[in-house]
Amino acid sequence: MPITRLNHAVLYVRDVGRSVAFYTDVLGFKVLDVLPDGFSGAAFLQAPGSTNDHDLGLFEIGPVPPDEAGAAASPAGRGAVGLYHLAWEVDTLAELERLAEKLGAAGALVGASDHGTTKSLYAKDPDGIEFEVAWIVPADRIDDEAVEGRKRIGPLDLDRELARYGADTRGGVGISH
């Protein structure tokens, strides 16, 4: 049987409480009560609407001390190999718009791109770990313009996409249901 989807990701963070607050307050994840008694410095979260056991594991490694002996930022993509970003999918453009507002208000939104068949927001969590939130054009709405758009990265005009596809149209390609 082939791999069907990403089940969860695990991130090392400086302050697990700060990261939990971000992922719950801004993205709507919920904290799962699955840690053994007495275990601290970690959290497991589930995305809203997810059927996964958990979608995100967070493990605290501590703050950045002044002498550089602790948790430095990841150099991935800036001179070292490593993971660039994670991507989560939303069902509707209305949800993408709502999250754009939440991410912007949190100072986390760093970009928004139109990839033709994918409409994406890019943001960073409190540790600077980048992630993407995307709405995927439904298979029955993919046309030549959407396919041609896959060959470029353009700025996302969310108002245009809302007018084109509708706020409540469910994404169709890649839905994990």
XYZ file of N, CA, C and O in Angstrom:
708
model
N 0.831 -1.190 0.000
C 0.000 0.000 0.000
C 0.875 1.253 0.000
O 1.862 1.312 0.713
N 0.527 2.280 -0.771
C 1.361 3.475 -0.837
C 1.158 4.386 0.374
O 0.176 4.286 1.100
N 2.112 5.298 0.543
C 1.935 6.358 1.545
C 0.775 7.220 1.084
O 0.664 7.555 -0.090
N -0.106 7.598 2.001
C -1.294 8.359 1.624
C -1.277 9.811 2.077
O -1.955 10.639 1.493
N -0.561 10.141 3.154
C -0.526 11.525 3.627
C 0.459 11.643 4.775
O 0.872 10.639 5.352
N 0.807 12.869 5.106
C 1.620 13.132 6.284
C 0.720 13.023 7.506
O -0.340 13.644 7.551
N 1.116 12.256 8.506
C 0.298 12.083 9.696
C 0.599 13.114 10.765
O -0.308 13.648 11.385
N 1.856 13.402 11.020
C 2.194 14.415 12.015
C 3.623 14.902 11.811
O 4.390 14.288 11.086
N 3.928 16.008 12.442
C 5.278 16.559 12.432
C 5.681 16.818 13.875
O 4.825 17.057 14.737
N 6.967 16.766 14.141
C 7.494 17.045 15.478
C 8.492 18.190 15.342
O 9.357 18.164 14.472
N 8.337 19.196 16.197
C 9.201 20.366 16.164
C 9.910 20.533 17.500
O 9.296 20.351 18.558
N 11.181 20.891 17.454
C 11.894 21.320 18.645
C 11.665 22.821 18.779
O 11.841 23.565 17.806
N 11.256 23.267 19.954
C 10.946 24.675 20.193
C 11.680 25.163 21.432
O 12.102 24.371 22.269
N 11.820 26.473 21.546
C 12.503 27.045 22.704
C 11.622 27.016 23.946
O 12.091 26.747 25.034
N 10.344 27.345 23.784
C 9.421 27.463 24.920
C 8.109 26.790 24.528
O 7.338 27.330 23.729
N 7.853 25.606 25.069
C 6.683 24.835 24.645
C 5.380 25.574 24.967
O 4.438 25.538 24.176
N 5.328 26.292 26.086
C 4.116 27.041 26.423
C 3.818 28.125 25.413
O 2.669 28.330 25.001
N 4.849 28.838 25.007
C 4.692 29.900 24.006
C 4.239 29.308 22.675
O 3.343 29.848 22.008
N 4.816 28.187 22.287
C 4.437 27.548 21.025
C 3.022 26.994 21.083
O 2.258 27.120 20.126
N 2.662 26.382 22.202
C 1.289 25.875 22.359
C 0.302 27.027 22.233
O -0.720 26.920 21.548
N 0.590 28.153 22.881
C -0.307 29.313 22.812
C -0.469 29.771 21.360
O -1.587 30.068 20.915
N 0.613 29.823 20.613
C 0.534 30.251 19.215
C -0.328 29.292 18.397
O -1.258 29.714 17.703
N -0.017 28.004 18.453
C -0.737 27.050 17.609
C -2.206 26.902 18.021
O -3.054 26.632 17.176
N -2.520 27.094 19.300
C -3.923 27.004 19.717
C -4.669 28.316 19.455
O -5.756 28.307 18.892
N -4.074 29.449 19.834
C -4.763 30.734 19.696
C -4.876 31.198 18.247
O -5.900 31.737 17.841
N -3.835 31.006 17.462
C -3.822 31.529 16.100
C -4.379 30.522 15.098
O -5.183 30.872 14.239
N -3.970 29.265 15.200
C -4.388 28.270 14.212
C -5.513 27.350 14.682
O -6.014 26.549 13.894
N -5.883 27.435 15.942
C -7.024 26.659 16.429
C -6.737 25.216 16.780
O -7.655 24.414 16.976
N -5.468 24.831 16.876
C -5.143 23.472 17.292
C -5.635 23.260 18.719
O -5.791 24.214 19.479
N -5.867 22.005 19.094
C -6.214 21.711 20.490
C -5.120 20.837 21.098
O -4.503 20.013 20.407
N -4.886 21.059 22.379
C -3.882 20.282 23.108
C -4.502 18.957 23.515
O -5.623 18.913 24.042
N -3.779 17.888 23.288
C -4.255 16.556 23.663
C -3.643 16.157 24.999
O -2.459 16.396 25.247
N -4.421 15.549 25.824
C -3.966 15.108 27.143
C -3.415 13.694 27.015
O -4.068 12.713 27.369
N -2.190 13.596 26.478
C -1.610 12.276 26.226
C -0.219 12.111 26.831
O 0.390 11.060 26.662
N 0.278 13.125 27.519
C 1.609 13.004 28.125
C 1.541 12.161 29.391
O 0.585 12.258 30.158
N 2.544 11.344 29.639
C 2.580 10.574 30.892
C 2.618 11.518 32.099
O 3.152 12.629 32.007
N 2.064 11.088 33.213
C 2.086 11.899 34.437
C 3.507 12.301 34.780
O 4.430 11.492 34.715
N 3.676 13.570 35.127
C 4.975 14.073 35.525
C 5.885 14.458 34.379
O 6.970 14.989 34.594
N 5.472 14.195 33.139
C 6.292 14.531 31.978
C 6.015 15.976 31.596
O 4.876 16.390 31.484
N 7.056 16.765 31.391
C 6.865 18.156 31.002
C 7.790 18.496 29.848
O 8.653 17.706 29.469
N 7.592 19.692 29.303
C 8.441 20.143 28.220
C 8.040 19.615 26.863
O 8.820 19.674 25.919
N 6.826 19.118 26.748
C 6.338 18.614 25.466
C 4.837 18.809 25.394
O 4.166 18.976 26.415
N 4.328 18.785 24.181
C 2.879 18.864 23.971
C 2.550 18.202 22.642
O 3.353 18.224 21.701
N 1.379 17.611 22.587
C 0.867 17.039 21.353
C -0.419 17.761 21.017
O -1.278 17.938 21.878
N -0.536 18.201 19.764
C -1.679 18.994 19.338
C -2.354 18.361 18.134
O -1.710 17.670 17.338
N -3.644 18.653 18.023
C -4.428 18.168 16.896
C -5.043 19.366 16.190
O -5.586 20.269 16.833
N -4.936 19.381 14.861
C -5.507 20.462 14.064
C -7.032 20.369 14.085
O -7.588 19.280 14.205
N -7.693 21.527 13.980
C -9.156 21.503 13.939
C -9.631 20.701 12.732
O -9.116 20.850 11.633
N -10.560 19.816 12.937
C -11.096 19.007 11.851
C -10.264 17.790 11.504
O -10.639 17.013 10.641
N -9.126 17.597 12.160
C -8.261 16.474 11.843
C -8.777 15.187 12.483
O -9.362 15.196 13.556
N -8.518 14.079 11.806
C -8.824 12.767 12.369
C -7.548 12.044 12.779
O -7.596 10.882 13.172
N -6.397 12.734 12.672
C -5.133 12.131 13.089
C -5.094 11.987 14.605
O -5.709 12.767 15.327
N -4.316 11.026 15.075
C -4.090 10.882 16.504
C -3.543 12.188 17.061
O -3.952 12.649 18.107
N -2.583 12.776 16.369
C -2.091 14.128 16.640
C -1.460 14.621 15.349
O -1.098 13.830 14.477
N -1.368 15.928 15.207
C -0.790 16.509 14.002
C 0.555 17.158 14.254
O 1.350 17.311 13.333
N 0.791 17.537 15.502
C 2.000 18.266 15.826
C 2.486 17.872 17.207
O 1.721 17.862 18.167
N 3.748 17.511 17.284
C 4.410 17.281 18.563
C 5.393 18.421 18.782
O 6.108 18.809 17.851
N 5.408 18.965 19.980
C 6.325 20.057 20.318
C 7.196 19.612 21.477
O 6.675 19.151 22.498
N 8.510 19.761 21.330
C 9.449 19.386 22.384
C 10.348 20.574 22.691
O 11.009 21.109 21.802
N 10.366 20.963 23.955
C 11.118 22.136 24.385
C 12.589 21.811 24.565
O 12.941 20.820 25.203
N 13.445 22.677 23.996
C 14.876 22.515 24.200
C 15.487 23.711 24.917
O 16.673 23.718 25.192
N 14.691 24.720 25.215
C 15.161 25.837 26.023
C 15.478 27.080 25.228
O 15.535 27.064 24.007
N 15.677 28.182 25.940
C 15.889 29.482 25.298
C 17.284 29.620 24.694
O 18.163 28.789 24.913
N 17.458 30.680 23.953
C 18.772 31.002 23.394
C 19.550 31.758 24.455
O 19.197 32.875 24.812
N 20.585 31.162 25.001
C 21.379 31.887 25.997
C 22.339 32.866 25.323
O 22.673 32.696 24.152
N 22.784 33.868 26.050
C 23.685 34.859 25.457
C 25.006 34.277 24.969
O 25.636 34.831 24.085
N 25.427 33.138 25.526
C 26.729 32.579 25.121
C 26.606 31.594 23.958
O 27.555 30.883 23.637
N 25.432 31.522 23.302
C 25.213 30.674 22.121
C 25.315 29.185 22.403
O 25.455 28.408 21.475
N 25.255 28.753 23.643
C 25.403 27.333 23.955
C 24.073 26.590 23.912
O 24.034 25.410 24.211
N 23.001 27.266 23.562
C 21.698 26.619 23.618
C 21.000 26.544 22.279
O 21.617 26.269 21.254
N 19.734 26.830 22.286
C 18.859 26.623 21.145
C 19.008 27.716 20.090
O 18.334 28.727 20.129
N 19.871 27.496 19.151
C 20.046 28.431 18.040
C 18.958 28.202 17.001
O 18.354 27.128 16.941
N 18.711 29.198 16.177
C 17.753 29.045 15.086
C 18.287 28.033 14.077
O 19.494 27.885 13.909
N 17.387 27.349 13.404
C 17.785 26.390 12.381
C 18.390 27.125 11.197
O 17.824 28.097 10.700
N 19.520 26.654 10.701
C 20.119 27.271 9.513
C 19.577 26.693 8.207
O 20.042 27.050 7.141
N 18.598 25.808 8.276
C 18.097 25.130 7.080
C 17.692 26.140 6.013
O 16.988 27.102 6.290
N 18.170 25.896 4.820
C 17.850 26.748 3.693
C 18.747 27.963 3.572
O 18.699 28.675 2.595
N 19.537 28.224 4.563
C 20.429 29.383 4.538
C 21.891 28.919 4.660
O 22.718 29.630 5.182
N 22.176 27.760 4.225
C 23.543 27.262 4.294
C 23.623 25.854 4.833
O 24.710 25.322 5.028
N 22.471 25.251 5.102
C 22.445 23.867 5.584
C 21.184 23.193 5.046
O 20.167 23.852 4.840
N 21.275 21.901 4.836
C 20.084 21.177 4.407
C 19.144 21.031 5.592
O 19.556 21.114 6.745
N 17.882 20.835 5.314
C 16.898 20.646 6.365
C 15.511 20.976 5.855
O 15.328 21.412 4.718
N 14.540 20.781 6.683
C 13.149 21.029 6.324
C 12.902 22.519 6.144
O 13.274 23.320 6.995
N 12.266 22.905 5.035
C 11.952 24.304 4.777
C 10.657 24.704 5.474
O 10.619 25.670 6.218
N 9.561 23.967 5.209
C 8.312 24.292 5.892
C 7.351 23.113 5.870
O 7.520 22.182 5.105
N 6.355 23.207 6.730
C 5.227 22.286 6.756
C 4.060 22.983 6.085
O 4.001 24.210 6.083
N 3.118 22.238 5.546
C 1.937 22.850 4.931
C 0.683 22.161 5.445
O 0.615 20.931 5.490
N -0.268 22.991 5.856
C -1.583 22.496 6.261
C -2.615 22.991 5.268
O -2.503 24.083 4.714
N -3.634 22.177 5.063
C -4.680 22.496 4.103
C -5.942 22.931 4.831
O -6.294 22.373 5.872
N -6.625 23.930 4.260
C -7.935 24.348 4.765
C -8.986 23.979 3.720
O -8.673 23.833 2.532
N -10.225 23.846 4.159
C -11.303 23.405 3.270
C -11.848 24.507 2.372
O -12.342 24.210 1.286
N -11.833 25.764 2.832
C -12.472 26.833 2.071
C -11.597 28.083 2.013
O -10.726 28.287 2.865
N -11.874 28.921 1.030
C -11.193 30.209 0.948
C -11.610 31.120 2.099
O -10.818 31.958 2.535
N -12.827 30.954 2.607
C -13.250 31.740 3.776
C -12.343 31.442 4.962
O -11.956 32.353 5.705
N -11.974 30.172 5.135
C -11.073 29.805 6.224
C -9.667 30.345 5.965
O -8.990 30.802 6.888
N -9.226 30.323 4.719
C -7.920 30.894 4.387
C -7.909 32.392 4.692
O -6.949 32.909 5.264
N -8.987 33.070 4.354
C -9.102 34.505 4.634
C -9.095 34.770 6.142
O -8.425 35.678 6.627
N -9.823 33.961 6.897
C -9.865 34.108 8.359
C -8.469 33.926 8.953
O -8.029 34.700 9.810
N -7.761 32.905 8.474
C -6.417 32.660 8.993
C -5.430 33.744 8.559
O -4.513 34.074 9.312
N -5.622 34.318 7.386
C -4.765 35.435 6.966
C -4.900 36.586 7.958
O -3.899 37.205 8.348
N -6.126 36.853 8.391
C -6.358 37.919 9.375
C -5.734 37.566 10.722
O -5.079 38.402 11.346
N -5.912 36.333 11.177
C -5.351 35.905 12.470
C -3.826 35.929 12.445
O -3.188 36.408 13.382
N -3.247 35.401 11.381
C -1.791 35.385 11.267
C -1.231 36.798 11.168
O -0.203 37.114 11.768
N -1.914 37.658 10.430
C -1.485 39.048 10.319
C -1.540 39.754 11.660
O -0.588 40.454 12.040
N -2.619 39.555 12.394
C -2.767 40.187 13.708
C -1.706 39.691 14.685
O -1.280 40.437 15.574
N -1.264 38.453 14.516
C -0.240 37.880 15.396
C 1.171 38.264 14.945
O 2.146 37.888 15.603
N 1.286 38.982 13.843
C 2.607 39.336 13.318
C 3.354 38.158 12.734
O 4.579 38.190 12.612
N 2.631 37.109 12.363
C 3.259 35.872 11.895
C 3.228 35.708 10.382
O 3.986 34.923 9.835
N 2.350 36.436 9.698
C 2.195 36.275 8.254
C 3.405 36.877 7.536
O 3.742 38.040 7.743
N 4.074 36.071 6.706
C 5.267 36.558 6.002
C 5.101 36.540 4.484
O 5.979 37.033 3.776
N 3.990 36.001 3.980
C 3.792 35.984 2.538
C 2.489 35.315 2.151
O 1.856 34.642 2.963
N 2.087 35.532 0.891
C 0.886 34.908 0.342
C 1.124 34.725 -1.148
O 1.482 35.681 -1.839
N 0.955 33.499 -1.641
C 1.283 33.193 -3.032
C 0.155 32.458 -3.722
O -0.574 31.677 -3.115
N 0.068 32.709 -5.029
C -0.845 31.991 -5.907
C -0.001 31.041 -6.741
O 0.847 31.464 -7.518
N -0.229 29.747 -6.546
C 0.493 28.714 -7.285
C -0.410 28.076 -8.343
O -0.217 26.911 -8.696
N -1.425 28.790 -8.782
C -2.345 28.257 -9.778
C -3.401 27.372 -9.157
O -4.525 27.803 -8.937
N -3.058 26.143 -8.846
C -4.025 25.223 -8.243
C -3.992 25.263 -6.718
O -4.784 24.586 -6.073
N -3.081 26.044 -6.160
C -2.941 26.169 -4.713
C -2.869 27.645 -4.348
O -2.100 28.393 -4.953
N -3.654 28.055 -3.360
C -3.643 29.426 -2.855
C -3.072 29.352 -1.443
O -3.643 28.686 -0.571
N -1.927 30.017 -1.220
C -1.144 29.757 -0.012
C -0.800 30.995 0.793
O -0.484 32.049 0.238
N -0.825 30.812 2.116
C -0.299 31.778 3.068
C 0.981 31.190 3.636
O 1.063 29.968 3.843
N 1.943 32.038 3.933
C 3.177 31.603 4.578
C 3.335 32.395 5.866
O 3.110 33.608 5.898
N 3.717 31.692 6.927
C 3.835 32.337 8.230
C 4.971 31.688 9.007
O 5.482 30.631 8.617
N 5.340 32.346 10.100
C 6.368 31.797 10.985
C 5.831 31.743 12.402
O 5.149 32.660 12.860
N 6.170 30.647 13.091
C 5.764 30.501 14.485
C 6.730 31.296 15.369
O 7.654 31.945 14.858
N 6.546 31.293 16.687
C 7.400 32.108 17.561
C 8.888 31.784 17.500
O 9.718 32.620 17.868
N 9.247 30.588 17.026
C 10.657 30.232 16.891
C 11.179 30.484 15.480
O 12.313 30.121 15.167
N 10.357 31.060 14.632
C 10.773 31.335 13.263
C 10.636 30.149 12.330
O 11.149 30.175 11.212
N 9.951 29.100 12.778
C 9.735 27.924 11.926
C 8.617 28.268 10.944
O 7.505 28.608 11.343
N 8.942 28.199 9.656
C 7.974 28.586 8.641
C 6.992 27.458 8.364
O 7.332 26.278 8.421
N 5.755 27.859 8.058
C 4.727 26.909 7.653
C 3.838 27.559 6.614
O 3.847 28.779 6.435
N 3.098 26.727 5.919
C 2.185 27.165 4.863
C 0.778 26.718 5.237
O 0.583 25.646 5.808
N -0.199 27.534 4.902
C -1.607 27.157 4.995
C -2.167 27.345 3.592
O -2.031 28.429 3.007
N -2.764 26.292 3.041
C -3.161 26.330 1.633
C -4.591 25.872 1.418
O -5.102 25.007 2.133
N -5.213 26.464 0.408
C -6.490 25.997 -0.127
C -6.195 25.474 -1.523
O -5.506 26.132 -2.308
N -6.702 24.284 -1.819
C -6.444 23.625 -3.089
C -7.681 23.746 -3.975
O -8.795 23.415 -3.545
N -7.491 24.200 -5.195
C -8.605 24.335 -6.134
C -9.244 22.961 -6.334
O -8.532 21.972 -6.569
N -10.581 22.873 -6.231
C -11.243 21.575 -6.424
C -10.975 21.021 -7.828
O -10.882 21.777 -8.798
N -10.853 19.718 -7.924
C -10.522 19.067 -9.193
C -11.471 19.480 -10.306
O -11.040 19.693 -11.441
N -12.763 19.621 -10.007
C -13.721 19.961 -11.058
C -13.692 21.444 -11.443
O -14.397 21.860 -12.360
N -12.868 22.239 -10.757
C -12.752 23.677 -11.075
C -11.381 24.025 -11.668
O -11.098 25.184 -11.942
N -10.531 23.020 -11.834
C -9.218 23.279 -12.419
C -9.388 23.512 -13.917
O -9.928 22.673 -14.626
N -8.930 24.681 -14.358
C -9.017 25.038 -15.766
C -7.613 25.368 -16.285
O -6.625 25.227 -15.563
N -7.537 25.792 -17.533
C -6.228 26.094 -18.131
C -5.488 27.176 -17.358
O -4.268 27.101 -17.201
N -6.201 28.187 -16.873
C -5.559 29.264 -16.112
C -4.918 28.726 -14.835
O -3.786 29.083 -14.500
N -5.628 27.843 -14.135
C -5.088 27.264 -12.902
C -3.875 26.384 -13.198
O -2.867 26.443 -12.488
N -3.953 25.588 -14.249
C -2.837 24.710 -14.607
C -1.622 25.540 -15.018
O -0.497 25.258 -14.592
N -1.828 26.560 -15.827
C -0.725 27.424 -16.257
C -0.105 28.131 -15.051
O 1.106 28.334 -15.008
N -0.926 28.460 -14.064
C -0.433 29.124 -12.864
C 0.510 28.279 -12.035
O 1.274 28.809 -11.220
N 0.496 26.967 -12.229
C 1.411 26.080 -11.501
C 2.860 26.293 -11.918
O 3.768 25.906 -11.201
N 3.064 26.924 -13.065
C 4.411 27.136 -13.590
C 5.053 28.410 -13.056
O 6.152 28.772 -13.476
N 4.357 29.121 -12.171
C 4.881 30.368 -11.628
C 4.432 30.518 -10.181
O 3.548 29.807 -9.718
N 5.051 31.442 -9.513
C 4.595 31.828 -8.181
C 4.215 33.294 -8.273
O 5.074 34.143 -8.526
N 2.938 33.582 -8.107
C 2.461 34.953 -8.179
C 1.925 35.410 -6.838
O 1.710 34.601 -5.929
N 1.694 36.705 -6.704
C 1.088 37.201 -5.469
C -0.356 36.714 -5.363
O -1.047 36.600 -6.380
N -0.787 36.407 -4.165
C -2.161 35.944 -3.951
C -3.098 37.143 -3.852
O -2.908 38.014 -3.002
N -4.084 37.186 -4.726
C -5.155 38.179 -4.664
C -6.377 37.450 -4.112
O -7.171 36.877 -4.861
N -6.491 37.446 -2.793
C -7.539 36.663 -2.142
C -8.933 37.132 -2.541
O -9.835 36.315 -2.741
N -9.127 38.439 -2.700
C -10.438 38.937 -3.131
C -10.801 38.386 -4.511
O -11.947 37.997 -4.745
N -9.838 38.339 -5.407
C -10.073 37.788 -6.751
C -10.445 36.309 -6.665
O -11.374 35.848 -7.333
N -9.730 35.558 -5.838
C -9.996 34.121 -5.723
C -11.349 33.861 -5.062
O -12.063 32.937 -5.447
N -11.709 34.684 -4.095
C -13.031 34.558 -3.464
C -14.133 34.808 -4.494
O -15.136 34.080 -4.530
N -13.954 35.821 -5.351
C -14.941 36.105 -6.393
C -14.976 34.980 -7.428
O -16.048 34.625 -7.937
N -13.835 34.408 -7.724
C -13.744 33.366 -8.748
C -14.319 32.034 -8.285
O -15.056 31.367 -9.017
N -13.969 31.609 -7.057
C -14.338 30.270 -6.598
C -15.441 30.255 -5.549
O -16.055 29.217 -5.317
N -15.648 31.369 -4.864
C -16.629 31.416 -3.791
C -15.988 31.121 -2.448
O -15.050 30.310 -2.351
N -16.482 31.779 -1.423
C -15.894 31.674 -0.083
C -16.034 30.270 0.505
O -15.159 29.826 1.247
N -17.123 29.591 0.208
C -17.404 28.322 0.864
C -17.219 27.093 -0.011
O -17.628 25.983 0.368
N -16.598 27.260 -1.165
C -16.324 26.115 -2.036
C -15.234 25.265 -1.388
O -14.161 25.759 -1.054
N -15.529 23.996 -1.202
C -14.545 23.103 -0.591
C -13.451 22.760 -1.575
O -13.714 22.464 -2.731
N -12.211 22.804 -1.068
C -11.063 22.379 -1.867
C -11.226 20.914 -2.237
O -11.835 20.144 -1.491
N -10.673 20.508 -3.379
C -10.934 19.165 -3.831
C -9.750 18.257 -4.005
O -9.868 17.052 -3.847
N -8.584 18.788 -4.332
C -7.427 17.945 -4.565
C -6.655 17.839 -3.259
O -6.337 18.835 -2.629
N -6.388 16.634 -2.823
C -5.598 16.462 -1.621
C -6.397 16.436 -0.330
O -5.830 16.421 0.744
N -7.717 16.428 -0.428
C -8.514 16.370 0.806
C -8.284 15.035 1.477
O -8.311 13.989 0.846
N -8.026 15.075 2.754
C -7.702 13.871 3.517
C -8.920 13.363 4.283
O -8.891 13.222 5.491
N -9.999 13.115 3.580
C -11.209 12.595 4.225
C -11.596 11.279 3.571
O -11.431 11.098 2.406
